[in-house]
Amino acid sequence: GSDMGAEKFMHIKAATSQKSPDCVVMNVTVRSMKLHGGAFGERGGIRPSKE
């Protein structure tokens, strides 16, 4: 997913510019954390609650 794309981008960008990033900002929603994290027991095909 996006983690491999970001890693590839950072490696190419850092090698080209000869600078490494000091930080990375990730923007996520609670809904995506529930769906992709697996800690909340959401199942595929079931619409998550709107919290």
PDB file of C-alpha atoms in Angstrom:
ATOM      1  CA  GLY A   1       0.000   0.000   0.000  1.00  0.00           C
ATOM      2  CA  SER A   2       0.959   3.544   0.674  1.00  0.00           C
ATOM      3  CA  ASP A   3       3.701   2.620   3.131  1.00  0.00           C
ATOM      4  CA  MET A   4       5.812   1.070   0.348  1.00  0.00           C
ATOM      5  CA  GLY A   5       5.097   4.019  -1.946  1.00  0.00           C
ATOM      6  CA  ALA A   6       6.156   6.481   0.727  1.00  0.00           C
ATOM      7  CA  GLU A   7       9.302   4.494   1.503  1.00  0.00           C
ATOM      8  CA  LYS A   8      10.260   4.345  -2.185  1.00  0.00           C
ATOM      9  CA  PHE A   9       9.582   8.087  -2.575  1.00  0.00           C
ATOM     10  CA  MET A  10      11.715   8.936   0.475  1.00  0.00           C
ATOM     11  CA  HIS A  11      14.622   6.795  -0.753  1.00  0.00           C
ATOM     12  CA  ILE A  12      14.567   8.377  -4.233  1.00  0.00           C
ATOM     13  CA  LYS A  13      14.033  11.930  -2.954  1.00  0.00           C
ATOM     14  CA  ALA A  14      16.708  11.642  -0.246  1.00  0.00           C
ATOM     15  CA  ALA A  15      19.258  10.235  -2.693  1.00  0.00           C
ATOM     16  CA  THR A  16      18.512  12.899  -5.318  1.00  0.00           C
ATOM     17  CA  SER A  17      18.507  15.925  -3.002  1.00  0.00           C
ATOM     18  CA  GLN A  18      21.091  14.499  -0.559  1.00  0.00           C
ATOM     19  CA  LYS A  19      18.806  15.497   2.330  1.00  0.00           C
ATOM     20  CA  SER A  20      16.804  13.232   4.586  1.00  0.00           C
ATOM     21  CA  PRO A  21      13.383  14.138   6.006  1.00  0.00           C
ATOM     22  CA  ASP A  22      13.223  15.237   9.640  1.00  0.00           C
ATOM     23  CA  CYS A  23       9.629  14.113  10.107  1.00  0.00           C
ATOM     24  CA  VAL A  24       6.654  12.563   8.342  1.00  0.00           C
ATOM     25  CA  VAL A  25       3.036  13.589   8.940  1.00  0.00           C
ATOM     26  CA  MET A  26       0.278  11.016   8.515  1.00  0.00           C
ATOM     27  CA  ASN A  27      -3.376  12.006   8.346  1.00  0.00           C
ATOM     28  CA  VAL A  28      -5.902   9.272   9.158  1.00  0.00           C
ATOM     29  CA  THR A  29      -9.521   9.055  10.260  1.00  0.00           C
ATOM     30  CA  VAL A  30     -10.964   7.062  13.138  1.00  0.00           C
ATOM     31  CA  ARG A  31     -13.030   5.129  10.598  1.00  0.00           C
ATOM     32  CA  SER A  32      -9.944   4.066   8.638  1.00  0.00           C
ATOM     33  CA  MET A  33      -8.177   3.086  11.858  1.00  0.00           C
ATOM     34  CA  LYS A  34     -11.142   0.868  12.742  1.00  0.00           C
ATOM     35  CA  LEU A  35     -11.294  -0.740   9.312  1.00  0.00           C
ATOM     36  CA  HIS A  36      -7.575  -1.302   8.743  1.00  0.00           C
ATOM     37  CA  GLY A  37      -6.348  -1.735  12.309  1.00  0.00           C
ATOM     38  CA  GLY A  38      -8.381  -4.832  13.098  1.00  0.00           C
ATOM     39  CA  ALA A  39      -8.552  -4.004  16.800  1.00  0.00           C
ATOM     40  CA  PHE A  40     -12.254  -3.144  16.731  1.00  0.00           C
ATOM     41  CA  GLY A  41     -13.578  -6.353  15.200  1.00  0.00           C
ATOM     42  CA  GLU A  42     -15.105  -4.785  12.081  1.00  0.00           C
ATOM     43  CA  ARG A  43     -15.906  -7.327   9.393  1.00  0.00           C
ATOM     44  CA  GLY A  44     -15.905  -6.897   5.639  1.00  0.00           C
ATOM     45  CA  GLY A  45     -19.281  -6.131   4.054  1.00  0.00           C
ATOM     46  CA  ILE A  46     -20.665  -4.555   7.231  1.00  0.00           C
ATOM     47  CA  ARG A  47     -20.907  -0.797   7.236  1.00  0.00           C
ATOM     48  CA  PRO A  48     -19.023   0.669  10.252  1.00  0.00           C
ATOM     49  CA  SER A  49     -20.874   2.839  12.745  1.00  0.00           C
ATOM     50  CA  LYS A  50     -20.563   6.615  12.369  1.00  0.00           C
ATOM     51  CA  GLU A  51     -18.569   7.590  15.462  1.00  0.00           C
TER      52      GLU A  51
END
